[in-house]
Amino acid sequence: MENFKKNTPGILLCLLIAVPAYCLGKLFPIVGGPVIAMLAGMLICSFFEVHGVAVIGVKYTSKKILQYAVVLLGFGLDLGVVLSTGRESLPVITVTVSASLVTAFIICKIFHLPSKICTLIGVGSSICGGSAIAAAAPVIKADDDEIAQALSVVFFFNVVAALIFPWFGSYLGMPHDAQIFGIFAGTAVNDTSSVTAAASTWDSMWGLGSETLDKAVTVKLTRTLVIIPVCIGLSFIFAGKLGEKGNTHKAENWSLRRIWKMIPSFILMFITASLITTVSIRVFGIPQTLFGYFKEVSVFMIVMAMAAVGLNCSLIKLIKTGIKPIFLGFCCWFAITFSCLFTIGML
């Protein structure tokens, strides 16, 4: 009850933005509700900083409400389709993650940037934004300032990607279906919030319902699993570096139980929801249209989450990080986008 009271003011603020944004998204589907909510949040944040009790609820909405929305997307997704999507997108995911990490390493060496900041930006850009940074930070022993800098840089390019990628895809002449752009958004955009915003906009532009959103989120969640081997590798790499400095720190014991705990719970719930849908449709013959209500609620929750994302976007904090980390973020972002398009073209 106490946590509910703490979250309520921030949730209500996001709700006040989400309701008109959702309605405007219906009137102007080319733009879409998630983008309208994000822009509205950013506009409010530019003039009025969110502070006090509202901060907790806004953060809760941008993380938890978004995760619940993703879980609801699982209803209506055939698990066979989920497995097929993950399998076909694996080459693109492998190439984009590798491109970002290699780019971060090269830029780090050329400009003599702190290795931990470069690692966090590279991991955050290539895998799943803030979630990857949060998972990698304790592994490499990053401090709060390094985490804040990496989050600010990665978040900025999240917002940019959500706003321009649908129009960029249209400019490149991508087919007006969910297949290609869904894979592109799911692999080239790093954070779940921005993936959902870009995919929702593409659906609105071409009247695809939620086909692109389903595709992009499935690809994105498959890509999130890459955080496990990456964090394990970082643990041994940075353990070796600390050992060279005379530190007695050793690589952590990576038991199966510990690895299992690293998988975000909402991914497991998303898979469970997909499994329920698959059994319901294929075994019990329940019409898939009945799951449409879950998707509509999910879309509204995504609009709420995008409002929270906009309210968290502080341009002042980004500027304070300095030009080099921002340049590194741009290079990783460019490398991911180029390698993704190149790989999709080759396939």
mmCIF file of N, CA and C in Angstrom, residues 51-130:
data_model
loop_
_atom_site.group_PDB
_atom_site.id
_atom_site.type_symbol
_atom_site.label_atom_id
_atom_site.label_comp_id
_atom_site.label_asym_id
_atom_site.label_seq_id
_atom_site.Cartn_x
_atom_site.Cartn_y
_atom_site.Cartn_z
ATOM 1 N N HIS A 51 9.878 16.589 -10.129
ATOM 2 C CA HIS A 51 10.594 16.403 -8.871
ATOM 3 C C HIS A 51 9.616 15.969 -7.781
ATOM 4 N N GLY A 52 10.152 15.741 -6.596
ATOM 5 C CA GLY A 52 9.313 15.349 -5.471
ATOM 6 C C GLY A 52 8.749 13.942 -5.620
ATOM 7 N N VAL A 53 7.517 13.773 -5.136
ATOM 8 C CA VAL A 53 6.901 12.441 -5.113
ATOM 9 C C VAL A 53 6.593 11.915 -6.515
ATOM 10 N N ALA A 54 6.480 12.813 -7.497
ATOM 11 C CA ALA A 54 6.122 12.377 -8.857
ATOM 12 C C ALA A 54 7.236 11.581 -9.519
ATOM 13 N N VAL A 55 8.491 11.818 -9.103
ATOM 14 C CA VAL A 55 9.637 11.162 -9.741
ATOM 15 C C VAL A 55 9.529 9.644 -9.649
ATOM 16 N N ILE A 56 9.136 9.152 -8.477
ATOM 17 C CA ILE A 56 9.084 7.704 -8.257
ATOM 18 C C ILE A 56 8.080 7.051 -9.200
ATOM 19 N N GLY A 57 6.905 7.657 -9.308
ATOM 20 C CA GLY A 57 5.869 7.090 -10.166
ATOM 21 C C GLY A 57 6.205 7.159 -11.641
ATOM 22 N N VAL A 58 6.894 8.245 -12.052
ATOM 23 C CA VAL A 58 7.304 8.381 -13.454
ATOM 24 C C VAL A 58 8.308 7.285 -13.811
ATOM 25 N N LYS A 59 9.272 7.049 -12.923
ATOM 26 C CA LYS A 59 10.245 5.990 -13.162
ATOM 27 C C LYS A 59 9.569 4.619 -13.179
ATOM 28 N N TYR A 60 8.608 4.434 -12.305
ATOM 29 C CA TYR A 60 7.860 3.173 -12.260
ATOM 30 C C TYR A 60 7.120 2.944 -13.580
ATOM 31 N N THR A 61 6.528 4.015 -14.108
ATOM 32 C CA THR A 61 5.775 3.904 -15.360
ATOM 33 C C THR A 61 6.691 3.587 -16.532
ATOM 34 N N SER A 62 7.855 4.248 -16.594
ATOM 35 C CA SER A 62 8.770 4.048 -17.723
ATOM 36 C C SER A 62 9.393 2.660 -17.719
ATOM 37 N N LYS A 63 9.432 2.008 -16.554
ATOM 38 C CA LYS A 63 10.034 0.682 -16.472
ATOM 39 C C LYS A 63 8.984 -0.410 -16.312
ATOM 40 N N LYS A 64 8.275 -0.380 -15.192
ATOM 41 C CA LYS A 64 7.356 -1.471 -14.858
ATOM 42 C C LYS A 64 6.117 -1.496 -15.756
ATOM 43 N N ILE A 65 5.482 -0.332 -15.940
ATOM 44 C CA ILE A 65 4.288 -0.297 -16.787
ATOM 45 C C ILE A 65 4.631 -0.756 -18.196
ATOM 46 N N LEU A 66 5.817 -0.340 -18.682
ATOM 47 C CA LEU A 66 6.256 -0.777 -20.005
ATOM 48 C C LEU A 66 6.449 -2.287 -20.045
ATOM 49 N N GLN A 67 7.041 -2.844 -18.988
ATOM 50 C CA GLN A 67 7.243 -4.291 -18.946
ATOM 51 C C GLN A 67 5.908 -5.037 -18.924
ATOM 52 N N TYR A 68 4.947 -4.508 -18.170
ATOM 53 C CA TYR A 68 3.624 -5.135 -18.146
ATOM 54 C C TYR A 68 2.976 -5.066 -19.527
ATOM 55 N N ALA A 69 3.206 -3.954 -20.214
ATOM 56 C CA ALA A 69 2.661 -3.810 -21.572
ATOM 57 C C ALA A 69 3.252 -4.856 -22.502
ATOM 58 N N VAL A 70 4.539 -5.094 -22.360
ATOM 59 C CA VAL A 70 5.205 -6.104 -23.191
ATOM 60 C C VAL A 70 4.648 -7.493 -22.892
ATOM 61 N N VAL A 71 4.404 -7.770 -21.617
ATOM 62 C CA VAL A 71 3.828 -9.066 -21.243
ATOM 63 C C VAL A 71 2.465 -9.258 -21.906
ATOM 64 N N LEU A 72 1.637 -8.204 -21.894
ATOM 65 C CA LEU A 72 0.322 -8.282 -22.525
ATOM 66 C C LEU A 72 0.431 -8.502 -24.033
ATOM 67 N N LEU A 73 1.512 -8.009 -24.626
ATOM 68 C CA LEU A 73 1.724 -8.251 -26.053
ATOM 69 C C LEU A 73 1.908 -9.739 -26.344
ATOM 70 N N GLY A 74 2.367 -10.469 -25.326
ATOM 71 C CA GLY A 74 2.551 -11.901 -25.499
ATOM 72 C C GLY A 74 1.250 -12.616 -25.799
ATOM 73 N N PHE A 75 0.130 -12.083 -25.250
ATOM 74 C CA PHE A 75 -1.175 -12.662 -25.570
ATOM 75 C C PHE A 75 -1.531 -12.286 -27.015
ATOM 76 N N GLY A 76 -1.758 -13.282 -27.799
ATOM 77 C CA GLY A 76 -2.019 -13.039 -29.211
ATOM 78 C C GLY A 76 -0.848 -13.425 -30.087
ATOM 79 N N LEU A 77 0.304 -13.767 -29.469
ATOM 80 C CA LEU A 77 1.469 -14.198 -30.243
ATOM 81 C C LEU A 77 1.596 -15.715 -30.179
ATOM 82 N N ASP A 78 1.596 -16.334 -31.324
ATOM 83 C CA ASP A 78 1.800 -17.778 -31.417
ATOM 84 C C ASP A 78 3.264 -18.071 -31.107
ATOM 85 N N LEU A 79 3.538 -18.980 -30.166
ATOM 86 C CA LEU A 79 4.915 -19.269 -29.748
ATOM 87 C C LEU A 79 5.754 -19.804 -30.901
ATOM 88 N N GLY A 80 5.112 -20.491 -31.838
ATOM 89 C CA GLY A 80 5.839 -20.952 -33.018
ATOM 90 C C GLY A 80 6.374 -19.786 -33.824
ATOM 91 N N VAL A 81 5.580 -18.719 -33.903
ATOM 92 C CA VAL A 81 6.015 -17.505 -34.599
ATOM 93 C C VAL A 81 7.158 -16.842 -33.836
ATOM 94 N N VAL A 82 7.058 -16.846 -32.498
ATOM 95 C CA VAL A 82 8.105 -16.248 -31.660
ATOM 96 C C VAL A 82 9.449 -16.944 -31.897
ATOM 97 N N LEU A 83 9.436 -18.280 -31.880
ATOM 98 C CA LEU A 83 10.671 -19.039 -32.083
ATOM 99 C C LEU A 83 11.223 -18.827 -33.484
ATOM 100 N N SER A 84 10.332 -18.767 -34.459
ATOM 101 C CA SER A 84 10.751 -18.541 -35.847
ATOM 102 C C SER A 84 11.393 -17.171 -36.006
ATOM 103 N N THR A 85 10.789 -16.156 -35.375
ATOM 104 C CA THR A 85 11.324 -14.797 -35.455
ATOM 105 C C THR A 85 12.692 -14.706 -34.810
ATOM 106 N N GLY A 86 12.829 -15.326 -33.644
ATOM 107 C CA GLY A 86 14.122 -15.304 -32.973
ATOM 108 C C GLY A 86 15.212 -15.969 -33.784
ATOM 109 N N ARG A 87 14.855 -17.067 -34.448
ATOM 110 C CA ARG A 87 15.839 -17.798 -35.238
ATOM 111 C C ARG A 87 16.273 -17.008 -36.464
ATOM 112 N N GLU A 88 15.334 -16.371 -37.147
ATOM 113 C CA GLU A 88 15.674 -15.655 -38.371
ATOM 114 C C GLU A 88 16.388 -14.329 -38.086
ATOM 115 N N SER A 89 16.197 -13.778 -36.885
ATOM 116 C CA SER A 89 16.833 -12.502 -36.555
ATOM 117 C C SER A 89 18.187 -12.678 -35.880
ATOM 118 N N LEU A 90 18.554 -13.912 -35.536
ATOM 119 C CA LEU A 90 19.800 -14.160 -34.814
ATOM 120 C C LEU A 90 21.037 -13.647 -35.548
ATOM 121 N N PRO A 91 21.171 -13.863 -36.877
ATOM 122 C CA PRO A 91 22.351 -13.315 -37.569
ATOM 123 C C PRO A 91 22.440 -11.793 -37.476
ATOM 124 N N VAL A 92 21.290 -11.114 -37.597
ATOM 125 C CA VAL A 92 21.287 -9.650 -37.515
ATOM 126 C C VAL A 92 21.671 -9.199 -36.118
ATOM 127 N N ILE A 93 21.139 -9.878 -35.097
ATOM 128 C CA ILE A 93 21.454 -9.532 -33.707
ATOM 129 C C ILE A 93 22.947 -9.707 -33.438
ATOM 130 N N THR A 94 23.502 -10.825 -33.902
ATOM 131 C CA THR A 94 24.930 -11.102 -33.675
ATOM 132 C C THR A 94 25.810 -10.035 -34.319
ATOM 133 N N VAL A 95 25.504 -9.653 -35.542
ATOM 134 C CA VAL A 95 26.300 -8.660 -36.262
ATOM 135 C C VAL A 95 26.206 -7.289 -35.597
ATOM 136 N N THR A 96 25.000 -6.858 -35.222
ATOM 137 C CA THR A 96 24.828 -5.521 -34.651
ATOM 138 C C THR A 96 25.479 -5.397 -33.276
ATOM 139 N N VAL A 97 25.336 -6.419 -32.447
ATOM 140 C CA VAL A 97 25.969 -6.384 -31.118
ATOM 141 C C VAL A 97 27.483 -6.343 -31.261
ATOM 142 N N SER A 98 28.020 -7.155 -32.153
ATOM 143 C CA SER A 98 29.471 -7.178 -32.377
ATOM 144 C C SER A 98 29.958 -5.831 -32.904
ATOM 145 N N ALA A 99 29.196 -5.234 -33.836
ATOM 146 C CA ALA A 99 29.586 -3.950 -34.412
ATOM 147 C C ALA A 99 29.661 -2.859 -33.349
ATOM 148 N N SER A 100 28.699 -2.837 -32.456
ATOM 149 C CA SER A 100 28.681 -1.817 -31.406
ATOM 150 C C SER A 100 29.833 -1.994 -30.425
ATOM 151 N N LEU A 101 30.071 -3.218 -29.981
ATOM 152 C CA LEU A 101 31.138 -3.467 -29.006
ATOM 153 C C LEU A 101 32.516 -3.197 -29.598
ATOM 154 N N VAL A 102 32.725 -3.579 -30.852
ATOM 155 C CA VAL A 102 34.010 -3.317 -31.518
ATOM 156 C C VAL A 102 34.205 -1.821 -31.703
ATOM 157 N N THR A 103 33.148 -1.104 -32.103
ATOM 158 C CA THR A 103 33.226 0.345 -32.276
ATOM 159 C C THR A 103 33.564 1.033 -30.963
ATOM 160 N N ALA A 104 32.914 0.616 -29.877
ATOM 161 C CA ALA A 104 33.192 1.199 -28.559
ATOM 162 C C ALA A 104 34.645 0.974 -28.161
ATOM 163 N N PHE A 105 35.172 -0.217 -28.451
ATOM 164 C CA PHE A 105 36.566 -0.525 -28.115
ATOM 165 C C PHE A 105 37.528 0.358 -28.907
ATOM 166 N N ILE A 106 37.270 0.528 -30.211
ATOM 167 C CA ILE A 106 38.153 1.331 -31.067
ATOM 168 C C ILE A 106 38.132 2.797 -30.647
ATOM 169 N N ILE A 107 36.939 3.361 -30.429
ATOM 170 C CA ILE A 107 36.818 4.762 -30.026
ATOM 171 C C ILE A 107 37.472 4.988 -28.672
ATOM 172 N N CYS A 108 37.324 4.018 -27.783
ATOM 173 C CA CYS A 108 37.944 4.099 -26.456
ATOM 174 C C CYS A 108 39.458 4.225 -26.565
ATOM 175 N N LYS A 109 40.068 3.433 -27.444
ATOM 176 C CA LYS A 109 41.519 3.452 -27.606
ATOM 177 C C LYS A 109 41.994 4.731 -28.307
ATOM 178 N N ILE A 110 41.244 5.186 -29.312
ATOM 179 C CA ILE A 110 41.656 6.367 -30.081
ATOM 180 C C ILE A 110 41.582 7.635 -29.235
ATOM 181 N N PHE A 111 40.476 7.806 -28.495
ATOM 182 C CA PHE A 111 40.262 9.045 -27.746
ATOM 183 C C PHE A 111 40.600 8.910 -26.255
ATOM 184 N N HIS A 112 41.132 7.767 -25.868
ATOM 185 C CA HIS A 112 41.564 7.536 -24.481
ATOM 186 C C HIS A 112 40.451 7.828 -23.476
ATOM 187 N N LEU A 113 39.272 7.291 -23.767
ATOM 188 C CA LEU A 113 38.126 7.442 -22.879
ATOM 189 C C LEU A 113 38.186 6.385 -21.773
ATOM 190 N N PRO A 114 37.572 6.657 -20.630
ATOM 191 C CA PRO A 114 37.522 5.645 -19.565
ATOM 192 C C PRO A 114 36.884 4.353 -20.059
ATOM 193 N N SER A 115 37.531 3.259 -19.793
ATOM 194 C CA SER A 115 37.076 1.977 -20.347
ATOM 195 C C SER A 115 35.691 1.576 -19.844
ATOM 196 N N LYS A 116 35.374 1.931 -18.603
ATOM 197 C CA LYS A 116 34.083 1.520 -18.052
ATOM 198 C C LYS A 116 32.932 2.267 -18.718
ATOM 199 N N ILE A 117 33.115 3.567 -18.977
ATOM 200 C CA ILE A 117 32.072 4.341 -19.667
ATOM 201 C C ILE A 117 31.875 3.808 -21.075
ATOM 202 N N CYS A 118 32.988 3.523 -21.757
ATOM 203 C CA CYS A 118 32.911 2.982 -23.121
ATOM 204 C C CYS A 118 32.199 1.634 -23.134
ATOM 205 N N THR A 119 32.496 0.809 -22.144
ATOM 206 C CA THR A 119 31.865 -0.506 -22.056
ATOM 207 C C THR A 119 30.363 -0.371 -21.848
ATOM 208 N N LEU A 120 29.970 0.504 -20.939
ATOM 209 C CA LEU A 120 28.547 0.684 -20.651
ATOM 210 C C LEU A 120 27.790 1.239 -21.854
ATOM 211 N N ILE A 121 28.390 2.216 -22.551
ATOM 212 C CA ILE A 121 27.737 2.776 -23.735
ATOM 213 C C ILE A 121 27.651 1.738 -24.846
ATOM 214 N N GLY A 122 28.724 0.976 -25.030
ATOM 215 C CA GLY A 122 28.727 -0.063 -26.061
ATOM 216 C C GLY A 122 27.698 -1.140 -25.786
ATOM 217 N N VAL A 123 27.635 -1.594 -24.531
ATOM 218 C CA VAL A 123 26.676 -2.638 -24.153
ATOM 219 C C VAL A 123 25.252 -2.096 -24.214
ATOM 220 N N GLY A 124 25.049 -0.882 -23.676
ATOM 221 C CA GLY A 124 23.714 -0.291 -23.679
ATOM 222 C C GLY A 124 23.192 -0.036 -25.078
ATOM 223 N N SER A 125 24.077 0.406 -25.976
ATOM 224 C CA SER A 125 23.671 0.689 -27.352
ATOM 225 C C SER A 125 23.345 -0.577 -28.120
ATOM 226 N N SER A 126 24.046 -1.652 -27.826
ATOM 227 C CA SER A 126 23.921 -2.852 -28.649
ATOM 228 C C SER A 126 22.872 -3.836 -28.173
ATOM 229 N N ILE A 127 22.530 -3.801 -26.882
ATOM 230 C CA ILE A 127 21.643 -4.856 -26.376
ATOM 231 C C ILE A 127 20.271 -4.302 -25.980
ATOM 232 N N CYS A 128 20.178 -3.679 -24.842
ATOM 233 C CA CYS A 128 18.836 -3.259 -24.405
ATOM 234 C C CYS A 128 18.869 -2.009 -23.546
ATOM 235 N N GLY A 129 19.702 -1.050 -23.925
ATOM 236 C CA GLY A 129 19.677 0.250 -23.273
ATOM 237 C C GLY A 129 19.944 0.205 -21.788
ATOM 238 N N GLY A 130 19.038 0.832 -21.019
ATOM 239 C CA GLY A 130 19.224 0.952 -19.582
ATOM 240 C C GLY A 130 19.301 -0.380 -18.865
#
